């Protein structure tokens, strides 16, 4: 019995020592990032000096060159430009929508064409507007749709506390709306922006045409104009709208995932990935989506090197290409991992804005999640105390689907994210320095713990 008690006590002391050691190192990481961090100034350069960086654009090329230089400057053992073919959609001009009707002055709406949408014929498309609040209503009124412009006035549901749930609920109208209307003979579509903000700024984002139906012009409208349009139609007035857009595709071009690597000292074949996506929509600086995730990723690398941390496992810091309108970067990363038979033990993505970190969402087995939850007390003091099942990211999703890699998302406070998402106000000034840095602190802590103890 004495022997057992001695062994048990020794184990407790050993575990306590490890916990104290881990806590002390995480504190060092936090101090390094909060006192000497470079993420905020990197974000300033990315947004103000490079700006929009949609796949295929000159901004994409400049951003990739910048990312590779920053990886090297942060001390990566090697920097890799992983080539992938990306789509090259061009907006082509100023998007417009003008509404006219008997007894009302012509009104120009604040609109923007949906990403990947096709431009209108020369001079635009003009027709009567029909409002629907759902796909069910569209189908019930199918006989009225032919030759019309369909206005999808589907609201973000305010009862969802987690705003990504509201986005998931509404985004089908952006993705499927044009083709579902075209199926019934519509000649154009205008959708309520994917937001619950109080301003009138329209939000773009990808749409997906069904090749079985006509590709019709598709735009998003600011929320105040959406409310005006709805109220005017519901008052019984007949309204006509002229939509003018210019979007088109050029042939696919070459983009790159920008990868910085720290080689593992004990288990170099076990790979941990942390990253964000480098591309943004063409109508904004992409500060929250996803400049924040990119500079947080770079900051984790820089902090590890500044503290002379030698990882046990190989850590890859990835700025993914083409998340916004193709997901070619994340798909290529997973494809090469499969082809090379790599062992990816964990992936973390930051793609929910540079707001105050609240927690992490994990997609992992029961056993892995149980192990992960043991680390919560070490990270919670830095703000990430809400650890939940379910999480990951668009760019690391292919890795999870191909190899079963456990994955996680950094979950910042989401209440303001969709005020800026895919909109022209997603600019550097919208990001708070402290919030951005605290996100990097929590990411660094989690990556350190996965590296130290594995999964």
Coordinates of C-alpha atoms in Angstrom, one line a residue:
X1 CA 0.0 0.0 0.0
X2 CA 2.8 2.4 0.9
X3 CA 4.4 1.7 -2.5
X4 CA 1.1 2.5 -4.2
X5 CA 0.6 5.7 -2.2
X6 CA 4.2 6.8 -3.0
X7 CA 3.7 6.2 -6.7
X8 CA 0.3 8.0 -6.7
X9 CA 1.8 11.0 -4.9
X10 CA 4.8 11.0 -7.3
X11 CA 2.3 11.0 -10.3
X12 CA 0.4 13.9 -8.8
X13 CA 3.6 15.9 -8.2
X14 CA 4.7 15.1 -11.8
X15 CA 1.4 16.3 -13.3
X16 CA 1.4 19.4 -11.1
X17 CA 4.9 20.2 -12.3
X18 CA 3.9 19.8 -15.9
X19 CA 0.9 22.0 -15.3
X20 CA 3.0 24.7 -13.7
X21 CA 5.5 24.4 -16.5
X22 CA 2.8 24.7 -19.2
X23 CA 1.2 27.6 -17.4
X24 CA 4.5 29.4 -17.2
X25 CA 5.3 29.0 -20.9
X26 CA 1.8 30.1 -21.9
X27 CA 2.3 33.2 -19.8
X28 CA 5.5 33.8 -21.7
X29 CA 3.7 33.4 -25.0
X30 CA 1.1 35.9 -23.8
X31 CA 3.7 38.4 -22.7
X32 CA 5.6 38.1 -26.0
X33 CA 2.4 38.8 -28.0
X34 CA 0.9 41.4 -25.9
X35 CA 4.1 43.4 -25.2
X36 CA 6.0 42.9 -28.5
X37 CA 3.4 41.7 -31.0
X38 CA 3.6 42.6 -34.7
X39 CA 0.2 41.4 -35.8
X40 CA -1.6 44.8 -35.8
X41 CA 1.0 46.5 -37.9
X42 CA 1.2 43.5 -40.2
X43 CA -2.6 43.9 -40.7
X44 CA -2.2 47.6 -41.4
X45 CA 0.3 46.8 -44.2
X46 CA -1.9 44.0 -45.6
X47 CA -5.0 46.1 -45.7
X48 CA -3.7 49.5 -46.5
X49 CA -0.7 48.7 -48.7
X50 CA -2.1 45.7 -50.5
X51 CA -5.8 45.9 -50.0
X52 CA -8.4 43.7 -51.7
X53 CA -6.9 40.4 -52.8
X54 CA -9.5 38.3 -54.6
X55 CA -8.2 35.1 -56.3
X56 CA -6.6 35.9 -59.6
X57 CA -6.2 39.6 -59.0
X58 CA -3.0 41.6 -58.7
X59 CA -3.7 42.0 -55.0
X60 CA -3.6 38.2 -54.6
X61 CA 0.0 38.1 -56.1
X62 CA 1.2 41.0 -53.9
X63 CA -0.4 39.3 -50.8
X64 CA 1.3 36.0 -51.5
X65 CA 4.7 37.7 -51.9
X66 CA 4.1 39.7 -48.7
X67 CA 3.1 36.5 -46.8
X68 CA 6.1 34.6 -47.9
X69 CA 8.4 37.4 -46.8
X70 CA 6.7 37.6 -43.4
X71 CA 7.0 33.9 -42.9
X72 CA 10.7 34.1 -43.5
X73 CA 11.1 37.2 -41.3
X74 CA 9.3 35.4 -38.5
X75 CA 11.9 32.7 -38.6
X76 CA 10.2 29.7 -40.4
X77 CA 12.6 26.8 -41.0
X78 CA 11.4 26.8 -44.6
X79 CA 8.8 28.7 -46.6
X80 CA 6.8 27.0 -49.3
X81 CA 4.6 28.4 -52.0
X82 CA 2.2 25.5 -52.7
X83 CA 0.8 26.0 -56.2
X84 CA -2.9 25.6 -57.0
X85 CA -5.2 26.7 -59.8
X86 CA -7.7 29.4 -58.7
X87 CA -10.7 30.9 -60.4
X88 CA -10.4 34.4 -61.8
X89 CA -13.7 36.3 -61.5
X90 CA -13.8 40.0 -62.3
X91 CA -16.5 42.4 -61.1
X92 CA -15.9 44.5 -64.2
X93 CA -17.5 47.8 -63.2
X94 CA -20.0 49.5 -60.9
X95 CA -23.1 47.5 -60.0
X96 CA -26.3 49.5 -60.1
X97 CA -30.0 49.0 -59.4
X98 CA -32.6 51.8 -60.0
X99 CA -36.2 51.5 -58.9
X100 CA -39.1 53.3 -60.6
X101 CA -42.8 53.3 -60.1
X102 CA -45.9 55.4 -60.6
X103 CA -46.0 58.3 -58.2
X104 CA -42.5 57.8 -56.8
X105 CA -39.2 59.4 -57.8
X106 CA -36.5 57.1 -59.3
X107 CA -34.4 55.6 -56.5
X108 CA -30.9 54.2 -56.8
X109 CA -30.3 51.4 -54.3
X110 CA -27.0 50.6 -52.6
X111 CA -26.2 47.2 -54.2
X112 CA -23.3 45.0 -55.1
X113 CA -23.2 42.0 -57.4
X114 CA -22.8 38.6 -55.9
X115 CA -19.4 37.0 -56.3
X116 CA -19.1 34.6 -59.3
X117 CA -22.3 36.1 -60.8
X118 CA -22.6 36.9 -64.5
X119 CA -23.0 40.5 -65.8
X120 CA -26.2 41.8 -67.2
X121 CA -26.7 42.3 -71.0
X122 CA -25.6 45.7 -72.2
X123 CA -27.9 48.3 -70.7
X124 CA -29.0 46.0 -67.9
X125 CA -32.1 44.0 -67.3
X126 CA -35.4 45.7 -66.4
X127 CA -38.6 44.2 -65.1
X128 CA -41.2 44.3 -62.4
X129 CA -40.1 43.3 -58.9
X130 CA -41.7 40.5 -57.1
X131 CA -40.9 40.0 -53.3
X132 CA -40.7 36.7 -51.6
X133 CA -39.8 35.9 -48.0
X134 CA -38.7 32.3 -48.6
X135 CA -38.2 29.6 -51.1
X136 CA -41.5 28.1 -50.1
X137 CA -43.2 31.4 -51.1
X138 CA -41.3 31.5 -54.4
X139 CA -42.6 28.0 -55.3
X140 CA -46.1 28.9 -54.3
X141 CA -46.0 31.9 -56.6
X142 CA -44.2 30.2 -59.4
X143 CA -46.8 31.4 -62.0
X144 CA -45.9 35.0 -61.2
X145 CA -42.2 34.8 -61.6
X146 CA -41.5 34.5 -65.3
X147 CA -40.0 37.7 -66.7
X148 CA -39.7 39.3 -63.3
X149 CA -36.9 40.3 -60.9
X150 CA -37.2 38.3 -57.7
X151 CA -36.5 40.1 -54.4
X152 CA -35.5 37.6 -51.7
X153 CA -36.3 39.5 -48.5
X154 CA -35.1 36.8 -46.0
X155 CA -34.0 38.3 -42.7
X156 CA -31.2 37.2 -40.5
X157 CA -33.0 35.7 -37.5
X158 CA -32.2 37.9 -34.4
X159 CA -33.1 35.2 -31.9
X160 CA -29.9 33.3 -32.7
X161 CA -27.4 34.4 -30.0
X162 CA -24.6 32.8 -32.1
X163 CA -24.7 34.9 -35.2
X164 CA -23.1 32.2 -37.4
X165 CA -26.3 30.2 -37.0
X166 CA -28.2 33.1 -38.5
X167 CA -25.8 33.2 -41.4
X168 CA -26.0 29.4 -41.9
X169 CA -29.8 29.8 -41.9
X170 CA -29.9 32.6 -44.5
X171 CA -27.0 32.0 -46.8
X172 CA -28.9 29.6 -49.0
X173 CA -30.7 32.6 -50.6
X174 CA -27.3 33.9 -51.8
X175 CA -26.0 30.6 -52.9
X176 CA -29.1 29.0 -54.5
X177 CA -31.4 32.0 -55.0
X178 CA -30.4 33.0 -58.5
X179 CA -30.8 29.5 -60.0
X180 CA -34.0 28.7 -58.1
X181 CA -35.5 31.9 -59.5
X182 CA -34.1 31.3 -63.0
X183 CA -35.7 27.9 -63.0
X184 CA -39.1 29.6 -62.9
X185 CA -38.2 32.2 -65.6
X186 CA -36.9 35.1 -63.5
X187 CA -34.5 37.4 -65.4
X188 CA -32.7 38.8 -62.3
X189 CA -32.4 38.5 -58.5
X190 CA -31.9 40.9 -55.7
X191 CA -31.3 39.5 -52.2
X192 CA -31.3 41.1 -48.7
X193 CA -27.7 41.2 -47.5
X194 CA -26.4 38.5 -45.2
X195 CA -26.3 40.8 -42.2
X196 CA -28.3 42.1 -39.2
X197 CA -26.5 45.5 -39.1
X198 CA -28.2 48.8 -38.9
X199 CA -26.5 50.5 -41.8
X200 CA -27.2 50.3 -45.5
X201 CA -24.0 48.7 -46.8
X202 CA -24.5 45.7 -49.1
X203 CA -22.6 42.5 -48.6
X204 CA -21.3 40.3 -51.4
X205 CA -20.3 36.6 -51.3
X206 CA -20.4 33.7 -53.6
X207 CA -23.4 32.4 -55.5
X208 CA -23.5 29.1 -57.3
X209 CA -25.3 28.7 -60.6
X210 CA -27.1 25.5 -61.5
X211 CA -25.9 24.7 -65.1
X212 CA -29.4 23.4 -65.9
X213 CA -30.9 27.0 -65.8
X214 CA -30.1 30.4 -67.2
X215 CA -27.3 32.4 -65.4
X216 CA -29.1 35.6 -64.4
X217 CA -27.7 38.8 -62.8
X218 CA -27.7 38.7 -59.0
X219 CA -27.1 41.5 -56.6
X220 CA -27.3 42.1 -52.8
X221 CA -28.9 45.2 -51.4
X222 CA -28.3 47.2 -48.2
X223 CA -30.7 46.5 -45.3
X224 CA -32.3 50.0 -45.2
X225 CA -32.9 49.9 -49.0
X226 CA -34.3 46.4 -48.6
X227 CA -36.7 47.6 -46.0
X228 CA -37.8 50.5 -48.2
X229 CA -38.3 48.2 -51.1
X230 CA -40.4 45.8 -49.1
X231 CA -42.5 48.5 -47.5
X232 CA -43.2 50.1 -50.8
X233 CA -44.2 46.9 -52.5
X234 CA -46.4 45.9 -49.5
X235 CA -48.2 49.3 -49.8
X236 CA -49.6 48.0 -53.1
X237 CA -47.3 49.9 -55.5
X238 CA -46.0 48.2 -58.6
X239 CA -42.2 48.7 -58.9
X240 CA -39.8 48.2 -61.8
X241 CA -36.1 47.7 -61.4
X242 CA -33.2 48.0 -63.8
X243 CA -30.1 46.0 -62.7
X244 CA -26.8 46.6 -64.3
X245 CA -23.8 44.4 -63.5
X246 CA -20.6 43.5 -65.3
X247 CA -19.1 40.3 -63.8
X248 CA -17.3 37.7 -65.9
X249 CA -14.7 35.0 -65.6
X250 CA -11.2 34.9 -67.0
X251 CA -9.4 31.5 -67.4
X252 CA -8.2 29.9 -64.1
X253 CA -4.8 31.2 -63.0
X254 CA -2.1 30.2 -60.6
X255 CA -2.3 31.0 -56.9
X256 CA -0.5 29.7 -53.9
X257 CA -0.9 28.5 -50.3
X258 CA 1.9 30.3 -48.4
X259 CA 3.3 27.9 -45.9
X260 CA 5.9 28.5 -43.1
X261 CA 7.2 25.4 -41.3
X262 CA 8.8 24.7 -38.0
X263 CA 10.3 21.1 -38.1
X264 CA 9.5 18.9 -35.2
X265 CA 12.4 17.8 -33.1
X266 CA 11.0 14.5 -31.8
X267 CA 8.1 13.6 -34.1
X268 CA 8.7 15.4 -37.3
X269 CA 6.3 13.2 -39.2
X270 CA 3.4 14.4 -37.1
X271 CA 2.0 17.6 -38.5
X272 CA 0.0 20.4 -36.8
X273 CA -1.6 23.0 -39.1
X274 CA -2.7 26.5 -38.1
X275 CA -3.9 29.2 -40.5
X276 CA -6.3 31.6 -42.1
X277 CA -7.1 32.5 -45.7
X278 CA -5.2 35.2 -47.5
X279 CA -7.8 36.1 -50.1
X280 CA -10.6 38.7 -49.6
X281 CA -13.4 40.0 -51.7
X282 CA -12.6 42.7 -54.1
X283 CA -14.9 45.3 -52.5
X284 CA -13.1 45.5 -49.2
X285 CA -9.7 45.4 -47.4
X286 CA -10.6 42.1 -45.8
X287 CA -9.4 43.1 -42.3
X288 CA -11.7 40.8 -40.3
X289 CA -12.2 38.3 -43.2
X290 CA -9.5 37.1 -43.0
X291 CA -6.6 39.4 -42.6
X292 CA -7.0 38.9 -38.9
X293 CA -6.6 35.2 -39.1
X294 CA -3.5 35.5 -41.3
X295 CA -1.6 37.9 -39.0
X296 CA -2.6 35.9 -36.0
X297 CA -1.1 32.8 -37.6
X298 CA 2.1 34.8 -38.4
X299 CA 2.2 36.0 -34.8
X300 CA 2.0 32.5 -33.4
X301 CA 5.1 31.6 -35.5
X302 CA 6.9 34.7 -34.5
X303 CA 6.2 34.2 -30.8
X304 CA 7.4 30.6 -30.8
X305 CA 10.7 31.7 -32.5
X306 CA 11.1 34.7 -30.2
X307 CA 11.0 32.4 -27.2
X308 CA 13.3 29.9 -28.9
X309 CA 10.6 27.2 -28.7
X310 CA 11.6 24.0 -30.5
X311 CA 8.4 22.1 -31.3
X312 CA 8.3 18.3 -30.8
X313 CA 6.0 18.0 -33.9
X314 CA 6.1 19.8 -37.2
X315 CA 4.0 22.9 -37.2
X316 CA 2.8 24.4 -40.4
X317 CA 1.6 28.0 -40.5
X318 CA -0.6 28.3 -43.6
X319 CA -2.1 31.4 -45.4
X320 CA -4.6 29.6 -47.6
X321 CA -5.5 30.7 -51.2
X322 CA -9.0 31.2 -52.6
X323 CA -11.3 30.5 -49.7
X324 CA -13.9 33.0 -50.8
X325 CA -15.0 31.8 -54.2
X326 CA -13.5 28.4 -54.8
X327 CA -11.8 26.8 -51.8
X328 CA -9.0 25.7 -54.1
X329 CA -6.2 26.3 -51.5
X330 CA -7.7 24.2 -48.7
X331 CA -8.5 21.4 -51.2
X332 CA -5.0 21.5 -52.6
X333 CA -3.4 21.3 -49.2
X334 CA -5.5 18.2 -48.3
X335 CA -4.9 16.7 -51.7
X336 CA -1.1 16.9 -51.3
X337 CA -1.3 15.6 -47.7
X338 CA -3.1 12.5 -49.0
X339 CA -0.7 12.0 -51.9
X340 CA 2.3 12.3 -49.7
X341 CA 0.7 10.0 -47.0
X342 CA 1.3 12.7 -44.4
X343 CA 0.2 12.3 -40.8
X344 CA -1.8 15.3 -39.8
X345 CA -2.8 15.2 -36.1
X346 CA -4.5 18.5 -35.7
X347 CA -5.6 21.7 -37.6
X348 CA -6.7 25.1 -36.3
X349 CA -8.2 27.9 -38.3
X350 CA -9.0 31.5 -37.5
X351 CA -11.6 32.8 -39.8
X352 CA -14.3 34.5 -37.7
X353 CA -12.8 38.0 -37.3
X354 CA -10.4 39.7 -35.0
X355 CA -12.8 40.2 -32.2
X356 CA -12.5 39.3 -28.5
X357 CA -11.7 35.5 -28.3
X358 CA -14.4 33.5 -26.5
X359 CA -13.5 29.9 -27.0
X360 CA -12.7 27.1 -29.5
X361 CA -14.9 24.7 -31.3
X362 CA -13.6 21.2 -31.8
X363 CA -14.3 18.4 -34.3
X364 CA -12.6 15.4 -32.7
X365 CA -13.3 11.9 -31.3
X366 CA -14.7 11.5 -27.8
X367 CA -11.3 10.4 -26.6
X368 CA -9.5 13.3 -28.2
X369 CA -12.1 15.8 -26.9
X370 CA -11.7 14.4 -23.4
X371 CA -8.0 14.9 -23.6
X372 CA -8.4 18.4 -25.0
X373 CA -10.7 19.5 -22.3
X374 CA -8.0 18.8 -19.7
X375 CA -6.2 21.8 -21.0
X376 CA -9.0 24.3 -20.6
X377 CA -7.8 25.6 -17.2
X378 CA -4.5 26.5 -18.8
X379 CA -6.0 28.6 -21.6
X380 CA -9.2 30.0 -20.0
X381 CA -7.3 32.9 -18.2
X382 CA -6.6 34.4 -21.6
X383 CA -10.3 34.6 -22.6
X384 CA -11.0 31.4 -24.4
X385 CA -13.2 29.6 -21.8
X386 CA -16.0 28.3 -24.0
X387 CA -14.8 25.0 -25.5
X388 CA -17.5 23.2 -27.4
X389 CA -18.0 20.3 -29.8
X390 CA -18.2 21.2 -33.4
X391 CA -15.8 23.5 -35.2
X392 CA -13.1 23.8 -37.8
X393 CA -13.0 26.0 -40.9
X394 CA -13.5 26.0 -44.6
X395 CA -9.8 25.7 -45.4
X396 CA -9.1 22.8 -43.0
X397 CA -12.4 21.0 -43.7
X398 CA -10.9 19.1 -46.7
X399 CA -8.1 17.8 -44.4
X400 CA -10.7 16.5 -41.9
X401 CA -12.8 14.9 -44.6
X402 CA -9.8 13.3 -46.4
X403 CA -7.7 12.2 -43.4
X404 CA -10.0 12.4 -40.4
X405 CA -7.8 15.1 -38.9
X406 CA -9.1 16.6 -35.7
X407 CA -9.8 20.3 -36.2
X408 CA -10.8 23.4 -34.4
X409 CA -11.9 27.0 -34.9
X410 CA -11.0 30.0 -32.9
X411 CA -14.4 31.4 -31.8
X412 CA -14.3 35.1 -31.2
X413 CA -17.3 37.1 -30.1
X414 CA -19.6 37.0 -33.1
X415 CA -22.0 39.8 -32.5
X416 CA -20.4 42.4 -34.8
X417 CA -18.9 40.0 -37.4
X418 CA -21.7 40.2 -39.9
X419 CA -21.7 44.0 -39.8
X420 CA -18.5 43.8 -41.8
X421 CA -18.5 40.4 -43.5
X422 CA -18.0 40.7 -47.3
X423 CA -18.7 44.5 -47.1
X424 CA -16.8 47.6 -47.9
X425 CA -16.5 48.6 -44.3
X426 CA -14.3 45.5 -43.5
X427 CA -11.3 47.8 -43.1
X428 CA -8.3 48.0 -40.8
X429 CA -10.0 50.6 -38.6
X430 CA -12.7 48.1 -37.7
X431 CA -10.2 45.8 -35.9
X432 CA -9.2 46.4 -32.3
X433 CA -5.5 45.8 -31.5
X434 CA -6.0 44.1 -28.1
X435 CA -8.8 41.8 -29.4
X436 CA -6.6 40.8 -32.3
X437 CA -3.6 40.0 -30.1
X438 CA -5.6 38.1 -27.5
X439 CA -6.8 35.8 -30.3
X440 CA -3.2 35.1 -31.2
X441 CA -2.4 34.4 -27.6
X442 CA -5.1 31.7 -27.3
X443 CA -4.2 30.2 -30.7
X444 CA -0.5 29.9 -29.6
X445 CA -1.5 28.3 -26.3
X446 CA -3.6 25.7 -27.9
X447 CA -1.0 24.8 -30.6
X448 CA 1.7 24.6 -27.9
X449 CA -0.4 22.1 -25.9
X450 CA -1.2 19.9 -28.9
X451 CA 2.5 19.9 -29.8
X452 CA 3.5 19.0 -26.3
X453 CA 1.0 16.3 -25.6
X454 CA -0.3 15.2 -29.0
X455 CA -3.8 13.9 -29.8

